[in-house]
mmCIF file of C-alpha atoms in Angstrom:
data_model
loop_
_atom_site.group_PDB
_atom_site.id
_atom_site.type_symbol
_atom_site.label_atom_id
_atom_site.label_comp_id
_atom_site.label_asym_id
_atom_site.label_seq_id
_atom_site.Cartn_x
_atom_site.Cartn_y
_atom_site.Cartn_z
ATOM 1 C CA UNK A 1478 -0.557 -43.590 -1.358
ATOM 2 C CA UNK A 1479 -2.515 -40.521 -0.857
ATOM 3 C CA UNK A 1480 -2.625 -38.269 -3.937
ATOM 4 C CA UNK A 1481 -4.110 -34.841 -3.646
ATOM 5 C CA UNK A 1482 -4.183 -32.754 -7.047
ATOM 6 C CA UNK A 1483 -4.955 -29.233 -7.720
ATOM 7 C CA UNK A 1484 -6.160 -27.492 -10.825
ATOM 8 C CA UNK A 1485 -5.114 -25.697 -12.726
ATOM 9 C CA UNK A 1486 -1.459 -25.400 -11.357
ATOM 10 C CA UNK A 1487 -1.070 -21.580 -12.497
ATOM 11 C CA UNK A 1488 -4.340 -19.499 -13.267
ATOM 12 C CA UNK A 1489 -3.658 -15.631 -14.279
ATOM 13 C CA UNK A 1490 -6.834 -13.754 -14.122
ATOM 14 C CA UNK A 1491 -8.225 -9.855 -14.863
ATOM 15 C CA UNK A 1492 -9.352 -8.418 -12.017
ATOM 16 C CA UNK A 1493 -13.390 -8.656 -11.489
ATOM 17 C CA UNK A 1494 -13.608 -12.269 -12.972
ATOM 18 C CA UNK A 1495 -14.710 -15.389 -11.365
ATOM 19 C CA UNK A 1496 -12.548 -18.517 -11.331
ATOM 20 C CA UNK A 1497 -12.850 -21.923 -9.335
ATOM 21 C CA UNK A 1498 -9.931 -23.989 -8.371
ATOM 22 C CA UNK A 1499 -10.379 -27.698 -8.050
ATOM 23 C CA UNK A 1500 -8.567 -30.130 -5.251
ATOM 24 C CA UNK A 1501 -8.989 -33.806 -6.085
ATOM 25 C CA UNK A 1502 -7.707 -36.378 -3.619
ATOM 26 C CA UNK A 1503 -7.433 -39.920 -4.066
ATOM 27 C CA UNK A 1504 -8.315 -41.583 -1.349
ATOM 28 C CA UNK A 1505 -11.802 -41.223 1.239
ATOM 29 C CA UNK A 1506 -11.868 -38.372 3.673
ATOM 30 C CA UNK A 1507 -14.380 -35.854 4.976
ATOM 31 C CA UNK A 1508 -11.760 -33.823 6.071
ATOM 32 C CA UNK A 1509 -10.178 -31.133 3.771
ATOM 33 C CA UNK A 1510 -8.294 -27.648 4.630
ATOM 34 C CA UNK A 1511 -7.270 -24.599 2.338
ATOM 35 C CA UNK A 1512 -4.632 -22.648 2.730
ATOM 36 C CA UNK A 1513 -3.131 -19.775 1.328
ATOM 37 C CA UNK A 1514 0.882 -18.561 0.745
ATOM 38 C CA UNK A 1515 1.920 -15.180 -0.446
ATOM 39 C CA UNK A 1516 5.316 -15.432 -1.868
ATOM 40 C CA UNK A 1517 8.115 -16.003 0.570
ATOM 41 C CA UNK A 1518 5.755 -15.964 3.275
ATOM 42 C CA UNK A 1519 4.355 -18.876 5.446
ATOM 43 C CA UNK A 1520 0.982 -20.702 5.169
ATOM 44 C CA UNK A 1521 -2.258 -19.075 6.615
ATOM 45 C CA UNK A 1522 -5.619 -21.041 6.951
ATOM 46 C CA UNK A 1523 -8.389 -19.984 4.973
ATOM 47 C CA UNK A 1524 -11.162 -22.649 5.387
ATOM 48 C CA UNK A 1525 -11.735 -26.041 7.462
ATOM 49 C CA UNK A 1526 -14.123 -28.634 5.839
ATOM 50 C CA UNK A 1527 -15.347 -31.146 7.868
ATOM 51 C CA UNK A 1528 -18.236 -33.338 6.259
ATOM 52 C CA UNK A 1529 -19.552 -33.783 3.252
ATOM 53 C CA UNK A 1530 -21.223 -30.750 1.454
ATOM 54 C CA UNK A 1531 -19.535 -28.306 3.859
ATOM 55 C CA UNK A 1532 -19.775 -24.833 2.169
ATOM 56 C CA UNK A 1533 -17.492 -22.009 3.695
ATOM 57 C CA UNK A 1534 -17.300 -18.261 2.573
ATOM 58 C CA UNK A 1535 -15.050 -15.422 3.648
ATOM 59 C CA UNK A 1536 -15.286 -12.531 1.700
ATOM 60 C CA UNK A 1537 -14.515 -13.140 -2.227
ATOM 61 C CA UNK A 1538 -13.662 -17.125 -1.511
ATOM 62 C CA UNK A 1539 -16.176 -20.117 -0.971
ATOM 63 C CA UNK A 1540 -14.848 -23.343 -0.478
ATOM 64 C CA UNK A 1541 -16.897 -26.266 -0.915
ATOM 65 C CA UNK A 1542 -16.529 -30.226 -0.094
ATOM 66 C CA UNK A 1543 -17.735 -33.220 -1.952
ATOM 67 C CA UNK A 1544 -16.408 -35.840 -0.264
ATOM 68 C CA UNK A 1545 -18.282 -38.587 -2.662
ATOM 69 C CA UNK A 1546 -16.728 -37.226 -5.447
ATOM 70 C CA UNK A 1547 -13.558 -36.849 -3.544
ATOM 71 C CA UNK A 1548 -13.339 -33.241 -4.684
ATOM 72 C CA UNK A 1549 -13.127 -29.524 -3.312
ATOM 73 C CA UNK A 1550 -13.420 -26.495 -5.052
ATOM 74 C CA UNK A 1551 -12.240 -22.802 -3.986
ATOM 75 C CA UNK A 1552 -14.579 -20.333 -5.904
ATOM 76 C CA UNK A 1553 -13.112 -16.675 -6.581
ATOM 77 C CA UNK A 1554 -15.541 -14.176 -6.904
ATOM 78 C CA UNK A 1555 -14.911 -10.819 -8.611
ATOM 79 C CA UNK A 1556 -11.068 -11.363 -8.158
ATOM 80 C CA UNK A 1557 -8.906 -8.351 -6.790
ATOM 81 C CA UNK A 1558 -5.113 -8.038 -6.802
ATOM 82 C CA UNK A 1559 -4.888 -8.787 -2.961
ATOM 83 C CA UNK A 1560 -5.988 -12.245 -4.041
ATOM 84 C CA UNK A 1561 -2.632 -13.535 -5.596
ATOM 85 C CA UNK A 1562 -1.085 -15.857 -3.810
ATOM 86 C CA UNK A 1563 -0.505 -19.897 -3.992
ATOM 87 C CA UNK A 1564 -3.699 -21.671 -2.706
ATOM 88 C CA UNK A 1565 -2.934 -25.336 -1.599
ATOM 89 C CA UNK A 1566 -5.546 -27.775 -0.194
ATOM 90 C CA UNK A 1567 -4.755 -30.640 2.415
ATOM 91 C CA UNK A 1568 -6.336 -33.893 3.083
ATOM 92 C CA UNK A 1569 -6.286 -35.516 6.190
ATOM 93 C CA UNK A 1570 -7.773 -39.208 6.038
ATOM 94 C CA UNK A 1571 -6.816 -40.106 9.403
ATOM 95 C CA UNK A 1572 -8.687 -37.296 11.044
ATOM 96 C CA UNK A 1573 -5.756 -36.728 13.310
ATOM 97 C CA UNK A 1574 -3.987 -34.187 11.211
ATOM 98 C CA UNK A 1575 -0.966 -36.745 12.036
ATOM 99 C CA UNK A 1576 -0.681 -37.298 8.231
ATOM 100 C CA UNK A 1577 -1.668 -34.146 6.623
ATOM 101 C CA UNK A 1578 -0.933 -34.078 2.960
ATOM 102 C CA UNK A 1579 -0.987 -31.050 0.870
ATOM 103 C CA UNK A 1580 -1.720 -30.713 -2.546
ATOM 104 C CA UNK A 1581 0.347 -29.182 -5.764
ATOM 105 C CA UNK A 1582 -0.736 -25.704 -5.407
ATOM 106 C CA UNK A 1583 -2.591 -23.239 -7.577
ATOM 107 C CA UNK A 1584 -0.309 -20.074 -8.042
ATOM 108 C CA UNK A 1585 -2.959 -17.212 -8.611
ATOM 109 C CA UNK A 1586 -2.152 -14.145 -10.381
ATOM 110 C CA UNK A 1587 -4.687 -11.291 -10.353
ATOM 111 C CA UNK A 1588 -4.009 -8.692 -12.936
ATOM 112 C CA UNK A 1589 -5.011 -4.827 -12.988
ATOM 113 C CA UNK B 854 0.508 -11.481 13.295
ATOM 114 C CA UNK B 855 1.491 -15.133 13.833
ATOM 115 C CA UNK B 856 1.272 -16.517 17.059
ATOM 116 C CA UNK B 857 3.825 -19.348 15.852
ATOM 117 C CA UNK B 858 7.181 -17.445 16.253
ATOM 118 C CA UNK B 859 10.413 -18.954 14.495
ATOM 119 C CA UNK B 860 14.066 -18.285 14.886
ATOM 120 C CA UNK B 861 16.219 -17.761 13.021
ATOM 121 C CA UNK B 862 14.443 -16.383 9.917
ATOM 122 C CA UNK B 863 17.538 -17.031 7.497
ATOM 123 C CA UNK B 864 20.160 -19.246 8.564
ATOM 124 C CA UNK B 865 23.486 -20.050 6.284
ATOM 125 C CA UNK B 866 25.606 -22.813 7.213
ATOM 126 C CA UNK B 867 28.024 -25.313 6.035
ATOM 127 C CA UNK B 868 28.274 -29.042 5.455
ATOM 128 C CA UNK B 869 29.919 -29.569 8.718
ATOM 129 C CA UNK B 870 28.441 -27.197 10.954
ATOM 130 C CA UNK B 871 25.745 -28.061 13.684
ATOM 131 C CA UNK B 872 23.091 -25.451 14.209
ATOM 132 C CA UNK B 873 19.457 -25.447 15.427
ATOM 133 C CA UNK B 874 16.244 -23.955 14.423
ATOM 134 C CA UNK B 875 13.645 -22.756 17.069
ATOM 135 C CA UNK B 876 9.937 -22.557 17.056
ATOM 136 C CA UNK B 877 7.369 -21.350 19.896
ATOM 137 C CA UNK B 878 3.769 -21.321 20.198
ATOM 138 C CA UNK B 879 1.448 -19.444 22.340
ATOM 139 C CA UNK B 880 -1.606 -20.990 21.655
ATOM 140 C CA UNK B 881 -2.102 -23.922 23.983
ATOM 141 C CA UNK B 882 -1.742 -26.271 21.253
ATOM 142 C CA UNK B 883 -0.696 -29.814 21.700
ATOM 143 C CA UNK B 884 0.466 -30.741 18.822
ATOM 144 C CA UNK B 885 3.776 -29.425 16.795
ATOM 145 C CA UNK B 886 5.148 -30.067 13.285
ATOM 146 C CA UNK B 887 8.057 -29.507 11.385
ATOM 147 C CA UNK B 888 7.555 -29.210 7.714
ATOM 148 C CA UNK B 889 10.208 -28.801 4.701
ATOM 149 C CA UNK B 890 9.162 -26.629 1.678
ATOM 150 C CA UNK B 891 11.303 -26.326 -1.605
ATOM 151 C CA UNK B 892 10.618 -23.603 -3.653
ATOM 152 C CA UNK B 893 7.256 -23.987 -5.520
ATOM 153 C CA UNK B 894 6.482 -27.405 -4.093
ATOM 154 C CA UNK B 895 3.941 -28.018 -1.395
ATOM 155 C CA UNK B 896 4.765 -28.468 2.383
ATOM 156 C CA UNK B 897 5.954 -31.985 3.283
ATOM 157 C CA UNK B 898 5.955 -33.458 6.764
ATOM 158 C CA UNK B 899 8.997 -34.322 8.505
ATOM 159 C CA UNK B 900 8.295 -34.680 12.157
ATOM 160 C CA UNK B 901 4.962 -34.589 14.267
ATOM 161 C CA UNK B 902 4.707 -34.393 18.154
ATOM 162 C CA UNK B 903 1.624 -34.604 20.138
ATOM 163 C CA UNK B 904 1.822 -34.049 23.720
ATOM 164 C CA UNK B 905 5.135 -33.570 23.667
ATOM 165 C CA UNK B 906 6.123 -36.803 22.259
ATOM 166 C CA UNK B 907 7.243 -38.020 18.975
ATOM 167 C CA UNK B 908 4.341 -39.457 16.957
ATOM 168 C CA UNK B 909 5.167 -39.331 13.440
ATOM 169 C CA UNK B 910 8.898 -39.245 11.788
ATOM 170 C CA UNK B 911 8.533 -39.468 8.169
ATOM 171 C CA UNK B 912 11.396 -41.509 7.363
ATOM 172 C CA UNK B 913 13.893 -38.312 7.729
ATOM 173 C CA UNK B 914 17.361 -38.497 7.546
ATOM 174 C CA UNK B 915 18.973 -38.668 10.927
ATOM 175 C CA UNK B 916 21.141 -35.244 10.311
ATOM 176 C CA UNK B 917 17.928 -33.902 11.087
ATOM 177 C CA UNK B 918 16.856 -34.631 15.154
ATOM 178 C CA UNK B 919 13.787 -32.870 16.613
ATOM 179 C CA UNK B 920 13.334 -32.010 20.026
ATOM 180 C CA UNK B 921 10.199 -30.924 22.382
ATOM 181 C CA UNK B 922 11.431 -29.561 25.361
ATOM 182 C CA UNK B 923 7.944 -28.501 26.616
ATOM 183 C CA UNK B 924 4.338 -28.210 25.589
ATOM 184 C CA UNK B 925 5.203 -24.938 23.708
ATOM 185 C CA UNK B 926 8.645 -25.379 22.392
ATOM 186 C CA UNK B 927 9.977 -27.047 19.155
ATOM 187 C CA UNK B 928 13.549 -27.250 18.106
ATOM 188 C CA UNK B 929 15.039 -28.595 14.950
ATOM 189 C CA UNK B 930 19.009 -29.751 15.302
ATOM 190 C CA UNK B 931 21.064 -29.943 12.261
ATOM 191 C CA UNK B 932 24.191 -31.546 11.925
ATOM 192 C CA UNK B 933 26.255 -32.457 8.662
ATOM 193 C CA UNK B 934 23.510 -31.291 6.173
ATOM 194 C CA UNK B 935 23.877 -31.451 2.620
ATOM 195 C CA UNK B 936 22.931 -28.728 -0.156
ATOM 196 C CA UNK B 937 20.156 -30.377 -1.246
ATOM 197 C CA UNK B 938 18.629 -29.721 2.082
ATOM 198 C CA UNK B 939 18.515 -26.341 1.549
ATOM 199 C CA UNK B 940 14.835 -25.052 1.806
ATOM 200 C CA UNK B 941 12.168 -23.432 3.775
ATOM 201 C CA UNK B 942 11.725 -25.490 7.231
ATOM 202 C CA UNK B 943 8.108 -24.364 8.742
ATOM 203 C CA UNK B 944 6.937 -25.135 12.126
ATOM 204 C CA UNK B 945 3.534 -25.439 12.816
ATOM 205 C CA UNK B 946 0.966 -26.337 15.539
ATOM 206 C CA UNK B 947 -2.605 -27.229 16.061
ATOM 207 C CA UNK B 948 -5.216 -28.273 18.839
ATOM 208 C CA UNK B 949 -4.068 -31.569 19.039
ATOM 209 C CA UNK B 950 -4.524 -34.948 16.755
ATOM 210 C CA UNK B 951 -7.941 -36.218 17.307
ATOM 211 C CA UNK B 952 -9.789 -33.312 17.808
ATOM 212 C CA UNK B 953 -12.330 -31.956 14.892
ATOM 213 C CA UNK B 954 -10.105 -29.017 13.855
ATOM 214 C CA UNK B 955 -6.858 -31.038 14.161
ATOM 215 C CA UNK B 956 -5.777 -30.474 11.179
ATOM 216 C CA UNK B 957 -6.130 -26.804 11.032
ATOM 217 C CA UNK B 958 -2.603 -25.951 11.392
ATOM 218 C CA UNK B 959 -0.958 -22.624 12.174
ATOM 219 C CA UNK B 960 2.270 -22.034 10.736
ATOM 220 C CA UNK B 961 5.570 -19.799 11.478
ATOM 221 C CA UNK B 962 7.032 -17.847 9.498
ATOM 222 C CA UNK B 963 9.707 -20.060 8.403
ATOM 223 C CA UNK B 964 13.224 -20.422 8.716
ATOM 224 C CA UNK B 965 14.901 -20.366 5.399
ATOM 225 C CA UNK B 966 18.172 -22.417 5.278
ATOM 226 C CA UNK B 967 20.934 -22.441 2.999
ATOM 227 C CA UNK B 968 23.394 -25.328 3.263
ATOM 228 C CA UNK B 969 26.953 -24.335 1.092
#
């Protein structure tokens, strides 16, 4: 059974600081996705990583994928309050999206 | 603004009621999904429709019955639910299983269901 674990589960950080969220998964996959969810809201796609070594950046967020280590990271640079949300990684081992498995989620709180 | 719209946004129903959740997407996607999300938990896959045919049923109880009338519409019929079925029900769509971006799901705002 595929397991997708994120750490930390909760992260409180000050504005202006840097931090990294980790996503580990238990089976071979070269496709990984990051989503953001604001409290009480739906999920928004952030990054699509489709191969080993893939790196994507958008604003203060940068995601990378190491398929050999079965690890993805989401790096936050100079955090701002607007980044407060829950971040999920999701793994697609079949390449068909039919079995997309979400990670445990990381709740990020950026304090002023 | 999301291009996947769900109605209703909130639903309260008794255990003997029959209700339906509706989802519509206008992105020309060929795959549609129902996910269930409990508070502080990740979404859990319930059903997948690919080209209007049910391709995945994740052992969901029969009190949940999906329907895909056409490639843009997805319904979830609810009957004889239990209080533990209270959750946020999310509809999503994607380009279609098999495409490189197949896993990039576009979610609706969700229907928050409370079963009394």
